[in-house]
Coordinates of C-alpha atoms in Angstrom, one line a residue:
M1 CA 161.4 -230.0 75.6
K2 CA 162.9 -226.5 76.6
N3 CA 165.3 -226.1 79.6
K4 CA 163.8 -224.1 82.4
F5 CA 164.8 -223.3 85.9
F6 CA 162.8 -224.5 88.8
V7 CA 163.0 -223.7 92.5
I8 CA 162.4 -226.0 95.5
L9 CA 161.8 -224.3 98.9
L10 CA 163.4 -226.2 101.8
S11 CA 162.0 -223.9 104.4
A12 CA 158.6 -222.4 105.0
A13 CA 157.1 -219.3 106.5
V14 CA 159.1 -216.2 107.5
G15 CA 157.0 -213.6 109.5
I16 CA 157.6 -209.9 110.3
S17 CA 156.0 -207.1 112.0
S18 CA 157.5 -204.0 110.5
V19 CA 157.0 -201.6 107.6
F20 CA 159.5 -201.9 105.0
S21 CA 161.8 -199.3 103.5
T22 CA 162.5 -198.8 99.8
E23 CA 165.0 -200.8 97.8
V24 CA 168.8 -200.7 98.4
L25 CA 171.2 -201.4 95.7
A26 CA 174.6 -202.7 96.9
A27 CA 176.3 -205.1 94.6
A28 CA 178.3 -207.8 96.4
K29 CA 181.5 -207.4 94.5
S30 CA 181.0 -204.0 92.7
Y31 CA 179.5 -201.0 94.2
L32 CA 179.4 -197.3 94.6
Y33 CA 180.6 -195.5 97.8
T34 CA 181.2 -192.1 99.3
S35 CA 183.7 -192.8 102.1
K36 CA 184.4 -196.5 102.8
K37 CA 180.8 -198.1 102.9
P38 CA 178.8 -199.0 100.0
V39 CA 175.9 -196.5 99.2
S40 CA 172.8 -197.3 97.1
K41 CA 170.6 -194.3 98.2
K42 CA 171.3 -191.1 99.7
T43 CA 169.4 -187.8 100.6
I44 CA 171.1 -184.6 99.3
Y45 CA 170.0 -180.9 99.7
V46 CA 169.5 -178.4 97.2
G47 CA 171.8 -175.6 98.2
G48 CA 173.8 -178.0 100.3
G49 CA 177.0 -179.5 99.7
S50 CA 177.8 -181.9 96.8
V51 CA 178.4 -185.7 97.0
K52 CA 181.3 -187.4 95.4
L53 CA 180.4 -191.0 94.3
K54 CA 183.4 -193.4 93.9
Y55 CA 183.3 -196.9 92.5
N56 CA 184.7 -200.2 93.7
I57 CA 184.8 -202.7 91.1
N58 CA 186.1 -206.0 92.3
G59 CA 188.4 -204.2 94.5
R60 CA 189.6 -201.6 91.9
T61 CA 188.9 -198.0 92.8
K62 CA 190.9 -196.3 90.0
G63 CA 191.6 -196.8 86.3
I64 CA 188.3 -198.0 85.0
K65 CA 186.8 -196.0 82.2
G66 CA 183.1 -195.4 82.5
T67 CA 180.4 -192.8 82.2
W68 CA 178.4 -191.0 84.9
K69 CA 174.9 -190.1 84.3
S70 CA 171.8 -188.8 86.0
D71 CA 168.3 -189.9 84.8
N72 CA 166.9 -186.5 85.9
A73 CA 169.2 -183.6 85.5
G74 CA 166.6 -181.3 86.7
R75 CA 166.9 -182.8 90.2
I76 CA 170.4 -184.2 90.4
K77 CA 173.5 -183.1 88.3
V78 CA 176.4 -185.3 88.1
S79 CA 180.0 -184.3 86.8
K80 CA 182.4 -186.4 84.8
N81 CA 184.2 -187.5 88.0
G82 CA 181.0 -188.4 89.9
T83 CA 180.4 -185.3 91.8
C84 CA 176.6 -185.0 92.4
K85 CA 174.8 -181.8 93.1
A86 CA 171.1 -181.2 93.9
V87 CA 169.3 -178.6 91.7
G88 CA 165.7 -179.5 92.2
N89 CA 163.3 -181.4 94.6
G90 CA 162.5 -185.1 93.8
K91 CA 164.2 -188.4 93.2
A92 CA 166.9 -189.2 90.6
T93 CA 169.1 -192.1 90.0
V94 CA 172.9 -191.5 89.3
S95 CA 174.6 -194.4 87.5
F96 CA 178.0 -195.3 86.6
T97 CA 178.3 -197.5 83.4
Y98 CA 181.4 -199.5 82.4
R99 CA 182.8 -202.4 80.5
F100 CA 184.4 -205.4 82.4
G101 CA 185.5 -208.0 79.9
R102 CA 183.1 -208.3 77.1
K103 CA 180.0 -207.1 79.1
T104 CA 178.7 -203.7 80.2
Y105 CA 177.6 -203.2 83.7
T106 CA 175.9 -200.3 85.6
L107 CA 176.1 -199.3 89.2
K108 CA 173.5 -197.1 90.6
C109 CA 172.7 -194.8 93.5
K110 CA 169.1 -193.5 94.2
F111 CA 169.1 -189.8 95.3
T112 CA 166.3 -188.0 97.0
A113 CA 166.7 -184.2 96.6
E114 CA 165.2 -182.0 99.3
T115 CA 165.2 -178.4 100.2
K116 CA 165.5 -177.2 103.8
A117 CA 163.5 -174.3 105.2
E118 CA 165.3 -171.2 106.3
E119 CA 162.2 -169.5 107.7
V120 CA 158.6 -170.2 108.7
S121 CA 156.0 -167.4 109.3
L122 CA 152.8 -167.9 111.1
L123 CA 149.7 -165.8 110.4
N124 CA 146.1 -165.5 111.8
S125 CA 143.2 -165.6 109.6
A126 CA 143.5 -161.9 109.0
N127 CA 147.0 -162.5 107.6
T128 CA 148.8 -160.7 110.5
T129 CA 150.7 -161.9 113.5
D130 CA 148.4 -160.1 116.0
E131 CA 147.1 -162.0 119.0
V132 CA 143.4 -163.3 118.5
T133 CA 140.4 -164.0 120.7
V134 CA 138.3 -167.0 120.3
E135 CA 135.4 -168.4 122.2
S136 CA 135.5 -171.6 124.0
G137 CA 134.3 -174.6 121.9
T138 CA 135.0 -172.8 118.5
D139 CA 137.5 -173.3 115.9
Y140 CA 140.0 -170.9 114.4
K141 CA 142.3 -171.1 111.3
F142 CA 146.0 -170.3 111.3
K143 CA 148.2 -170.5 108.2
A144 CA 151.9 -170.7 107.8
K145 CA 154.4 -169.9 105.0
I146 CA 157.8 -171.5 104.5
K147 CA 160.8 -169.8 102.9
P148 CA 163.5 -172.1 101.4
V149 CA 167.2 -171.5 102.3
E150 CA 168.8 -168.8 100.3
E151 CA 171.4 -171.0 98.9
A152 CA 168.7 -173.1 97.3
V153 CA 167.0 -170.1 95.7
E154 CA 170.3 -169.0 94.1
I155 CA 170.5 -172.4 92.4
N156 CA 166.7 -172.5 91.5
S157 CA 164.6 -169.4 91.8
K158 CA 161.3 -171.4 91.8
I159 CA 162.4 -174.0 94.4
K160 CA 160.1 -174.7 97.4
S161 CA 161.2 -176.2 100.6
T162 CA 160.3 -179.9 101.1
D163 CA 160.0 -179.4 104.9
K164 CA 156.5 -179.5 106.3
V165 CA 154.7 -177.3 108.8
F166 CA 153.8 -178.6 112.2
Y167 CA 151.5 -176.5 114.2
Q168 CA 152.3 -176.4 118.1
L169 CA 150.5 -175.2 121.2
F170 CA 152.2 -173.9 124.4
A171 CA 151.1 -172.7 127.7
D172 CA 153.9 -169.9 127.8
E173 CA 155.4 -167.5 125.3
D174 CA 158.8 -169.2 125.5
C175 CA 157.3 -172.5 124.3
T176 CA 158.6 -174.7 127.2
Q177 CA 155.3 -176.1 128.5
K178 CA 152.5 -177.8 126.7
T179 CA 148.8 -176.7 127.1
K180 CA 145.5 -178.6 127.2
L181 CA 143.4 -175.7 126.6
G182 CA 142.9 -176.8 123.0
T183 CA 144.1 -178.7 120.0
I184 CA 145.5 -177.8 116.5
D185 CA 145.5 -180.1 113.4
S186 CA 148.0 -180.5 110.7
I187 CA 146.4 -177.8 108.6
G188 CA 146.3 -175.2 111.2
V189 CA 142.8 -175.5 112.5
F190 CA 142.7 -174.6 116.2
S191 CA 139.9 -176.0 118.3
A192 CA 139.4 -174.3 121.6
G193 CA 138.5 -176.3 124.6
E194 CA 135.6 -175.5 127.1
K195 CA 137.9 -173.6 129.6
A196 CA 138.9 -169.9 129.3
G197 CA 142.6 -169.0 129.3
T198 CA 145.7 -168.1 127.3
L199 CA 148.0 -170.2 125.0
Y200 CA 150.4 -169.6 122.3
V201 CA 150.6 -171.0 118.7
R202 CA 153.8 -171.7 116.9
A203 CA 154.7 -173.1 113.5
S204 CA 157.8 -175.4 113.0
A205 CA 159.2 -176.3 109.7
K206 CA 160.9 -179.6 109.6
K207 CA 161.1 -182.9 107.8
T208 CA 159.2 -185.1 110.4
K209 CA 157.1 -184.4 113.5
K210 CA 159.8 -185.8 115.7
A211 CA 162.6 -183.8 114.2
E212 CA 164.2 -181.1 116.2
D213 CA 162.6 -177.6 116.0
D214 CA 165.3 -175.7 114.4
V215 CA 163.2 -173.5 112.2
V216 CA 160.3 -171.9 114.1
S217 CA 158.0 -168.9 113.8
D218 CA 157.2 -166.2 116.2
V219 CA 154.3 -167.1 118.4
I220 CA 150.7 -165.8 118.3
K221 CA 148.9 -165.3 121.5
V222 CA 145.4 -166.8 121.7
N223 CA 142.9 -165.7 124.3
I224 CA 140.1 -168.1 125.0
T225 CA 137.0 -166.5 126.4
E226 CA 133.9 -168.2 127.7
A227 CA 131.1 -168.7 125.2
K228 CA 128.5 -165.9 125.2
T229 CA 125.0 -166.8 126.3
D230 CA 122.0 -166.5 124.1
D231 CA 121.1 -163.0 125.5
E232 CA 124.7 -161.7 125.0
A233 CA 124.8 -163.0 121.4
D234 CA 121.4 -161.2 120.6
K235 CA 122.8 -158.0 122.0
N236 CA 125.8 -158.1 119.8
K237 CA 124.5 -159.7 116.7
D238 CA 124.2 -156.4 114.9
K239 CA 127.8 -155.2 115.8
K240 CA 130.3 -155.5 113.2
E241 CA 133.5 -157.2 114.3
E242 CA 136.6 -155.3 113.8
V243 CA 139.4 -157.2 112.1
P244 CA 143.0 -156.1 112.5
N245 CA 144.3 -154.6 109.2
A246 CA 141.0 -155.1 107.6
G247 CA 142.0 -152.7 104.9
K248 CA 144.8 -155.2 103.6
L249 CA 142.3 -158.0 103.3
Q250 CA 140.1 -156.2 100.7
P251 CA 140.8 -156.1 96.9
A252 CA 143.8 -153.8 96.3
K253 CA 145.0 -154.6 92.9
I254 CA 143.4 -155.9 89.6
E255 CA 145.5 -157.3 86.7
L256 CA 144.1 -157.7 83.2
S257 CA 145.5 -160.1 80.5
S258 CA 146.4 -158.3 77.2
N259 CA 144.9 -161.2 75.3
A260 CA 141.3 -162.0 74.4
V261 CA 141.2 -165.8 73.7
I262 CA 138.8 -167.0 71.0
R263 CA 136.9 -170.0 72.1
D264 CA 135.9 -171.4 68.7
L265 CA 137.2 -170.3 65.3
N266 CA 133.9 -171.4 63.7
G267 CA 131.9 -168.9 65.6
Q268 CA 128.4 -169.4 67.1
N269 CA 125.2 -167.8 66.0
S270 CA 127.0 -165.2 63.9
V271 CA 129.2 -164.1 66.9
F272 CA 132.6 -165.0 68.3
F273 CA 133.2 -165.4 72.0
A274 CA 136.6 -164.4 73.4
D275 CA 137.7 -164.6 77.1
V276 CA 140.0 -162.0 78.8
Y277 CA 141.3 -163.3 82.1
Y278 CA 142.1 -161.1 85.2
K279 CA 143.4 -161.6 88.7
I280 CA 142.6 -159.8 92.0
F281 CA 145.0 -159.4 94.8
D282 CA 144.5 -158.1 98.4
G283 CA 146.7 -155.7 100.3
N284 CA 149.1 -158.6 101.2
G285 CA 149.8 -159.6 97.7
K286 CA 147.6 -162.7 98.0
E287 CA 145.5 -163.7 95.2
I288 CA 141.7 -163.5 96.0
T289 CA 140.2 -163.8 92.5
G290 CA 137.8 -166.6 93.4
S291 CA 137.0 -165.4 96.9
P292 CA 133.2 -165.4 97.8
N293 CA 133.6 -161.8 98.9
I294 CA 134.3 -160.8 95.3
V295 CA 130.8 -159.7 94.1
N296 CA 130.1 -159.4 90.4
S297 CA 127.6 -156.4 90.9
R298 CA 130.7 -154.3 92.1
F299 CA 132.4 -154.7 88.7
T300 CA 132.4 -152.1 85.9
V301 CA 133.6 -153.3 82.4
T302 CA 133.9 -151.3 79.2
W303 CA 135.2 -152.6 75.8
K304 CA 136.0 -149.8 73.3
G305 CA 134.0 -147.5 75.5
N306 CA 131.0 -149.7 75.7
S307 CA 129.8 -151.3 78.9
I308 CA 129.5 -155.1 79.0
Q309 CA 128.3 -157.5 81.6
M310 CA 130.4 -159.8 83.9
N311 CA 130.2 -163.6 83.5
E312 CA 127.6 -165.1 85.5
L313 CA 128.5 -168.8 85.3
G314 CA 130.6 -168.8 88.4
E315 CA 133.8 -168.8 86.6
P316 CA 135.8 -166.1 88.5
G317 CA 138.6 -164.3 86.8
K318 CA 137.2 -164.1 83.4
V319 CA 135.5 -161.5 81.2
T320 CA 133.9 -162.6 78.0
L321 CA 133.7 -160.4 74.9
I322 CA 131.2 -161.0 72.1
L323 CA 132.5 -160.0 68.7
P324 CA 130.7 -159.9 65.5
A325 CA 131.2 -162.5 62.8
N326 CA 130.9 -162.0 59.0
T327 CA 132.5 -158.7 59.1
P328 CA 133.5 -157.7 55.4
N329 CA 137.1 -158.6 54.6
V330 CA 137.5 -159.9 58.2
P331 CA 136.8 -163.7 58.3
T332 CA 137.7 -163.8 62.0
P333 CA 138.5 -161.1 64.6
I334 CA 142.0 -162.5 65.4
G335 CA 144.5 -159.8 65.3
T336 CA 142.0 -156.9 66.0
S337 CA 142.4 -155.1 69.3
G338 CA 140.7 -152.6 71.5
E339 CA 140.8 -150.9 74.9
L340 CA 139.4 -153.0 77.9
K341 CA 138.8 -151.3 81.2
I342 CA 137.8 -153.2 84.3
S343 CA 137.1 -151.5 87.7
Y344 CA 136.1 -152.9 91.2
K345 CA 134.4 -150.9 93.9
N346 CA 135.1 -152.0 97.5
T347 CA 132.5 -151.7 100.4
N348 CA 134.3 -148.5 101.5
N349 CA 133.8 -147.1 98.1
S350 CA 137.5 -147.3 97.3
E351 CA 138.1 -148.5 93.6
I352 CA 140.7 -150.5 91.8
T353 CA 141.2 -150.3 88.1
D354 CA 143.2 -151.7 85.3
T355 CA 143.2 -150.7 81.6
K356 CA 144.8 -152.7 78.8
T357 CA 144.9 -152.7 75.0
V358 CA 143.7 -156.2 74.4
S359 CA 144.4 -158.2 71.3
V360 CA 142.2 -161.0 70.0
V361 CA 144.2 -164.2 69.7
P362 CA 143.6 -167.8 68.6
P363 CA 142.1 -170.5 70.8
S364 CA 144.5 -171.6 73.7
F365 CA 145.7 -175.0 74.6
I366 CA 146.8 -176.5 77.9
T367 CA 150.5 -176.4 78.5
D368 CA 150.5 -177.3 82.3
A369 CA 148.1 -179.0 84.6
E370 CA 148.6 -179.8 88.3
F371 CA 146.8 -182.2 90.6
K372 CA 145.6 -180.1 93.4
G373 CA 143.8 -182.7 95.4
V374 CA 140.4 -184.4 96.2
Y375 CA 138.2 -182.4 98.3
R376 CA 135.1 -183.3 100.3
C377 CA 132.1 -181.0 100.5
V378 CA 131.4 -180.3 104.3
Y379 CA 128.2 -178.7 105.7
S380 CA 128.6 -176.9 109.1
T381 CA 125.5 -177.2 111.3
T382 CA 126.9 -174.4 113.5
N383 CA 126.7 -171.6 110.9
A384 CA 125.0 -173.3 107.9
A385 CA 128.0 -172.7 105.8
I386 CA 129.6 -174.9 103.0
S387 CA 133.4 -175.6 103.1
Y388 CA 135.7 -178.1 101.3
E389 CA 138.1 -180.4 103.1
T390 CA 141.2 -181.9 101.7
V391 CA 141.0 -185.7 101.8
L392 CA 143.8 -186.4 99.3
D393 CA 146.7 -184.5 98.0
K394 CA 150.5 -184.9 97.7
D395 CA 150.8 -184.6 101.5
V396 CA 147.4 -185.7 102.8
I397 CA 145.9 -189.2 102.7
K398 CA 142.6 -189.1 104.6
L399 CA 140.6 -190.9 102.0
K400 CA 140.3 -194.5 103.1
N401 CA 138.5 -197.9 102.7
G402 CA 134.8 -197.6 103.5
D403 CA 134.4 -193.8 103.0
E404 CA 131.1 -193.2 101.3
I405 CA 130.9 -190.6 98.4
K406 CA 127.6 -189.0 98.0
D407 CA 126.0 -188.1 94.6
F408 CA 127.0 -184.4 93.7
G409 CA 123.6 -183.6 92.0
S410 CA 124.3 -184.4 88.3
Y411 CA 124.2 -180.8 87.1
A412 CA 127.1 -178.6 86.1
M413 CA 126.3 -175.7 88.5
M414 CA 126.2 -177.9 91.5
N415 CA 129.2 -178.5 93.9
N416 CA 127.7 -178.0 97.2
L417 CA 125.9 -181.2 98.4
P418 CA 127.2 -182.5 101.7
D419 CA 129.7 -185.5 101.4
S420 CA 130.1 -185.2 97.7
Y421 CA 133.8 -185.4 96.5
Y422 CA 135.6 -183.5 93.9
L423 CA 139.0 -183.7 92.0
L424 CA 140.7 -180.4 91.6
I425 CA 143.1 -179.7 88.7
K426 CA 145.1 -176.5 88.2
A427 CA 145.3 -176.0 84.4
T428 CA 147.3 -173.2 82.7
D429 CA 147.2 -172.4 79.0
N430 CA 149.8 -171.1 76.6
Y431 CA 148.9 -167.5 77.3
G432 CA 149.5 -168.0 81.0
N433 CA 145.8 -168.0 82.1
N434 CA 144.4 -170.1 84.9
I435 CA 141.7 -172.3 83.2
N436 CA 138.7 -173.1 85.5
S437 CA 136.0 -173.3 82.8
T438 CA 132.7 -175.0 83.4
G439 CA 132.2 -177.7 80.7
I440 CA 135.8 -178.1 79.6
R441 CA 135.9 -181.0 77.1
D442 CA 138.2 -183.9 76.3
F443 CA 139.5 -182.3 73.2
K444 CA 141.2 -179.6 75.4
L445 CA 142.0 -181.6 78.6
N446 CA 141.2 -185.2 79.3
V447 CA 141.0 -186.1 83.0
D448 CA 140.2 -189.5 84.2
V449 CA 140.3 -191.6 87.4
T450 CA 140.7 -195.4 87.5
G451 CA 141.9 -198.3 89.6
S452 CA 140.9 -200.9 92.0
A453 CA 139.9 -198.4 94.7
I454 CA 136.5 -198.1 92.7
I455 CA 136.9 -194.4 92.4
S456 CA 135.9 -192.8 89.1
L457 CA 134.7 -189.5 87.7
D458 CA 130.9 -188.9 87.5
T459 CA 129.1 -187.6 84.4
V460 CA 127.2 -184.4 84.0
L461 CA 123.7 -183.9 82.6
E462 CA 123.8 -181.5 79.7
N463 CA 120.7 -181.1 77.6
G464 CA 119.6 -184.5 78.8
V465 CA 122.8 -186.1 77.7
E466 CA 125.4 -187.6 80.2
V467 CA 128.9 -186.1 79.5
K468 CA 132.1 -186.2 81.4
E469 CA 133.4 -182.6 81.9
S470 CA 134.3 -180.0 84.5
I471 CA 131.6 -178.4 86.5
R472 CA 131.2 -175.1 88.4
P473 CA 134.8 -174.4 89.8
I474 CA 135.7 -174.8 93.6
T475 CA 137.8 -172.1 95.0
V476 CA 140.6 -172.9 97.5
D477 CA 142.6 -170.0 99.1
G478 CA 141.4 -167.5 96.5
V479 CA 142.2 -169.6 93.5
S480 CA 139.7 -171.5 91.5
Y481 CA 140.3 -174.9 90.0
L482 CA 138.9 -177.1 87.3
T483 CA 136.5 -179.2 89.3
Y484 CA 135.5 -182.8 88.4
P485 CA 132.8 -184.7 90.5
L486 CA 133.5 -188.2 91.7
R487 CA 130.9 -190.9 91.2
A488 CA 128.8 -191.9 94.3
G489 CA 129.8 -195.2 96.0
K490 CA 132.0 -196.7 98.7
V491 CA 135.8 -196.4 98.5
K492 CA 137.7 -199.6 98.6
T493 CA 141.3 -200.4 99.3
G494 CA 143.4 -200.3 96.2
E495 CA 145.0 -198.2 93.6
M496 CA 143.7 -194.7 92.4
N497 CA 145.2 -193.6 89.1
I498 CA 144.7 -190.0 88.1
T499 CA 145.4 -189.4 84.4
I500 CA 145.6 -185.8 83.1
Q501 CA 146.5 -185.2 79.4
G502 CA 145.8 -182.7 76.8
G503 CA 147.9 -180.0 74.8
T504 CA 151.5 -180.7 75.4
I505 CA 151.2 -182.7 78.8
R506 CA 150.4 -186.1 80.1
K507 CA 150.5 -186.9 83.7
V508 CA 149.6 -190.1 85.7
I509 CA 149.4 -189.6 89.4
K510 CA 149.2 -192.7 91.4
K511 CA 147.7 -193.1 94.9
M512 CA 147.1 -196.0 97.2
I513 CA 143.9 -196.1 99.3
T514 CA 144.1 -198.4 102.4
D515 CA 142.3 -199.0 105.5
G516 CA 144.9 -197.0 107.5
S517 CA 146.8 -200.2 108.6
S518 CA 150.4 -201.2 108.4
L519 CA 152.2 -204.3 107.3
K520 CA 152.1 -206.9 110.0
A521 CA 153.6 -210.1 108.3
F522 CA 155.3 -211.2 105.1
F523 CA 155.5 -215.0 104.6
I524 CA 157.4 -217.0 102.0
T525 CA 155.3 -220.1 101.7
G526 CA 156.0 -223.5 100.2
S527 CA 157.5 -226.9 101.0
T528 CA 159.7 -229.5 99.3
T529 CA 157.8 -229.2 96.0
Y530 CA 158.4 -227.4 93.0
V531 CA 157.2 -223.7 93.1
G532 CA 155.9 -223.5 89.6
Q533 CA 156.7 -223.7 85.8
D534 CA 157.6 -220.0 85.6
N535 CA 159.6 -219.9 88.9
I536 CA 156.9 -218.2 90.8
I537 CA 157.5 -218.0 94.6
P538 CA 154.3 -218.2 96.6
F539 CA 153.9 -215.6 99.4
V540 CA 151.3 -213.9 101.6
L541 CA 151.2 -210.4 103.1
Y542 CA 149.1 -209.5 106.1
T543 CA 148.3 -206.0 107.4
S544 CA 147.8 -205.1 111.1
S545 CA 144.1 -205.3 110.6
G546 CA 144.4 -209.0 109.6
T547 CA 143.7 -208.4 105.9
A548 CA 145.6 -210.6 103.4
I549 CA 147.1 -208.6 100.6
K550 CA 147.7 -209.9 97.0
E551 CA 146.9 -207.0 94.7
Y552 CA 149.9 -205.8 92.9
G553 CA 149.6 -202.1 93.8
E554 CA 148.9 -202.9 97.5
V555 CA 151.8 -205.3 97.8
L556 CA 154.1 -202.6 96.5
Y557 CA 152.6 -200.1 98.9
Y558 CA 153.0 -202.2 102.0
L559 CA 156.5 -203.3 100.9
G560 CA 157.6 -199.7 100.4
I561 CA 158.5 -200.2 96.8
A562 CA 157.3 -197.9 93.9
D563 CA 156.6 -198.8 90.3
Q564 CA 158.2 -196.0 88.5
D565 CA 156.9 -196.9 85.0
P566 CA 154.4 -194.1 84.2
L567 CA 152.6 -196.5 81.9
G568 CA 152.0 -198.8 84.7
V569 CA 153.3 -201.9 82.8
G570 CA 153.4 -203.8 86.2
T571 CA 157.0 -205.1 86.8
V572 CA 159.4 -204.0 89.5
T573 CA 162.8 -205.6 89.5
L574 CA 164.5 -206.1 93.0
F575 CA 168.2 -205.3 92.8
P576 CA 170.7 -207.7 94.0
D577 CA 171.0 -207.5 97.9
S578 CA 167.6 -206.0 98.1
K579 CA 166.3 -205.8 101.8
V580 CA 163.1 -207.4 100.7
L581 CA 164.5 -210.5 98.9
S582 CA 168.2 -211.3 97.9
S583 CA 170.2 -214.2 96.8
A584 CA 173.6 -215.4 98.0
K585 CA 174.7 -216.1 94.4
G586 CA 173.4 -212.8 92.7
S587 CA 170.1 -214.2 91.5
T588 CA 167.4 -211.6 91.2
F589 CA 163.7 -211.3 91.9
S590 CA 161.0 -209.3 90.3
I591 CA 157.5 -208.5 91.3
R592 CA 154.9 -208.6 88.5
R593 CA 151.2 -207.8 88.0
N594 CA 149.3 -210.9 86.7
P595 CA 147.5 -209.6 83.7
T596 CA 144.5 -211.7 84.5
T597 CA 144.0 -211.6 88.3
K598 CA 145.9 -208.2 88.8
E599 CA 147.6 -209.9 91.7
A600 CA 151.2 -209.7 92.5
E601 CA 153.7 -212.6 91.7
I602 CA 157.2 -212.9 92.9
H603 CA 159.5 -214.4 90.1
Y604 CA 163.0 -215.9 90.9
M605 CA 165.6 -215.5 88.2
P606 CA 168.7 -217.7 88.9
N607 CA 172.1 -216.4 88.2
F608 CA 174.1 -218.6 85.6
N609 CA 176.5 -219.7 88.5
V610 CA 173.8 -221.4 90.5
L611 CA 174.2 -224.5 88.2
M612 CA 177.8 -224.0 87.5
N613 CA 180.4 -226.3 89.0
N614 CA 184.0 -226.5 87.6
N615 CA 182.8 -224.5 84.6
V616 CA 180.3 -227.2 83.9
I617 CA 176.5 -226.7 84.0
Q618 CA 175.0 -229.2 86.3
D619 CA 171.4 -230.7 86.5
Y620 CA 170.9 -229.3 90.0
G621 CA 172.4 -226.5 92.1
T622 CA 171.8 -224.6 95.4
D623 CA 171.0 -221.1 96.3
E624 CA 170.1 -219.2 99.5
I625 CA 167.2 -216.5 99.8
T626 CA 167.6 -213.9 102.3
V627 CA 164.4 -212.1 103.6
L628 CA 164.5 -208.8 105.4
K629 CA 168.2 -208.5 105.3
G630 CA 169.6 -206.2 108.1
Y631 CA 166.3 -206.2 110.1
G632 CA 167.8 -208.1 113.0
P633 CA 168.0 -211.7 114.3
D634 CA 164.3 -211.9 114.9
L635 CA 163.3 -210.8 111.5
E636 CA 166.0 -211.8 109.0
R637 CA 165.7 -215.3 107.7
K638 CA 167.8 -217.4 105.2
I639 CA 166.0 -219.9 103.0
P640 CA 168.1 -222.6 101.2
I641 CA 166.7 -223.7 98.0
V642 CA 167.5 -226.2 95.3
V643 CA 167.4 -225.2 91.6
S644 CA 166.7 -227.7 88.9
K645 CA 167.9 -227.4 85.3
M646 CA 165.2 -229.6 83.7
R647 CA 161.5 -229.6 83.6
Q648 CA 160.4 -232.4 85.8

């Protein structure tokens, strides 16, 4: 019979009422430090000062040979002497690996690299800073732009600030008094109250809502007028509203690609289809290619002097050339070229034009794909208009347990039924084109959604057959995205895993859908009986809504722990002296996903010295588990345990 460790709990339930932080690594005898105190996690800023990590190994701070390494040099770079510098946003772990005796050890410090904002600007819906007038009881959209600190841009020209925009309302221009004349949400939508008056809007760039307002925009004055009566509305309905700097909002520039990308080398019906992409910008330099104000009938396109038609499939930013097949001595048109001219006439009869010599090139492949978010189709009863609301992206988690996803309509040209939901992906090919094609198939880009939140992609009816592919693209802020409908049903609490793969990329985006509650209690349960044959320690988690949590992903979410394995193997090891669970004798714990039940299990792994006494292994030993270390006398608990060498 094999020897195996067992655990006896001598103390039972431990409760808490707090949300947990992430893991902290601070080895008892050996650790990394910056001044005198051990450090296991640290925030560092791109463009800010560097951080010098030092080691303390059993009291020694010099003379130990080892190697410093960063697991992501695109975020944190570390020198041979432990000096760490942030070069890109995100998380990275810096480690010091050394030999002590016959064994190799590694000390780690987890870094979060962020970039501060240097400037934030606030704009009205006309992309100006002019004051605006709104009627009481109506909404108005503001937007803000953040500029990162110059020192960070010098290090990384593509860096973006990690600070967030917080919109604020004030009664006075000096921003000293709050106002009750309206409200503004996190995405800049201002809702005017029922009373007329004046207020001021400001944008603040900072890490959290409660942080100091060190980087703020100039204010924009808002005049709220009383809502017009029906008679007044009728008198003014034919008057055209004058928008400040309206000329800057119309198309001002068009840019053609110099490539015509063949769709299929086999050709179809004796012809080849080749797509030439273009972008349109307004007078402020903002891309508006997918704007609903861009009308196909205003385009004029010529290929080698012959007029051709614009695409009618709702795929903005693309002109399709039809090239003959079976040309003598030319098996495919690849390598041929010609002049393509595209013009667009504005409502004031001004015209923008671009002309390029376009070469026919082989089919493209995806080189980059980004998760834009999940959007809900919203129907406004006020003006009978369709819009799309962000319910899930890298910053927003509005999607929650109980939300109902409605059917999108089954057909590829439909994306406008109220309360239908869509996954938006920005895909770029090897020619730099933004791919937003209807009907893109798995061989080019495979997108899927799985997980216990019961959210999945819907299929599309094509010639009577159900297929999983992109549908008519949705446009957000002038840019069109690959659009995938979500299957109708009710959202449940659990994991949502978004997989994007194709060409040279593979990404897995993990999101957790909850009921909006927080962690209320974490209990280690048990009595003076053996925990189990695999050293599994029983526990329960309760949320503030009274829900018991057992599912692996949910347990990690509420404990504030992340499974960093992109393949989702389902094991997280808690480092010694973890704030969640730790051992007085250096034993370790891991949280694992049960392959059958998908629930979380806490495994106890005793250190060899638990059973060691006078250099002799004993049949029994003792250990002490600490729960919520450092959370105060009302929360921290120590649980003595007895460890048995033999199976009983």
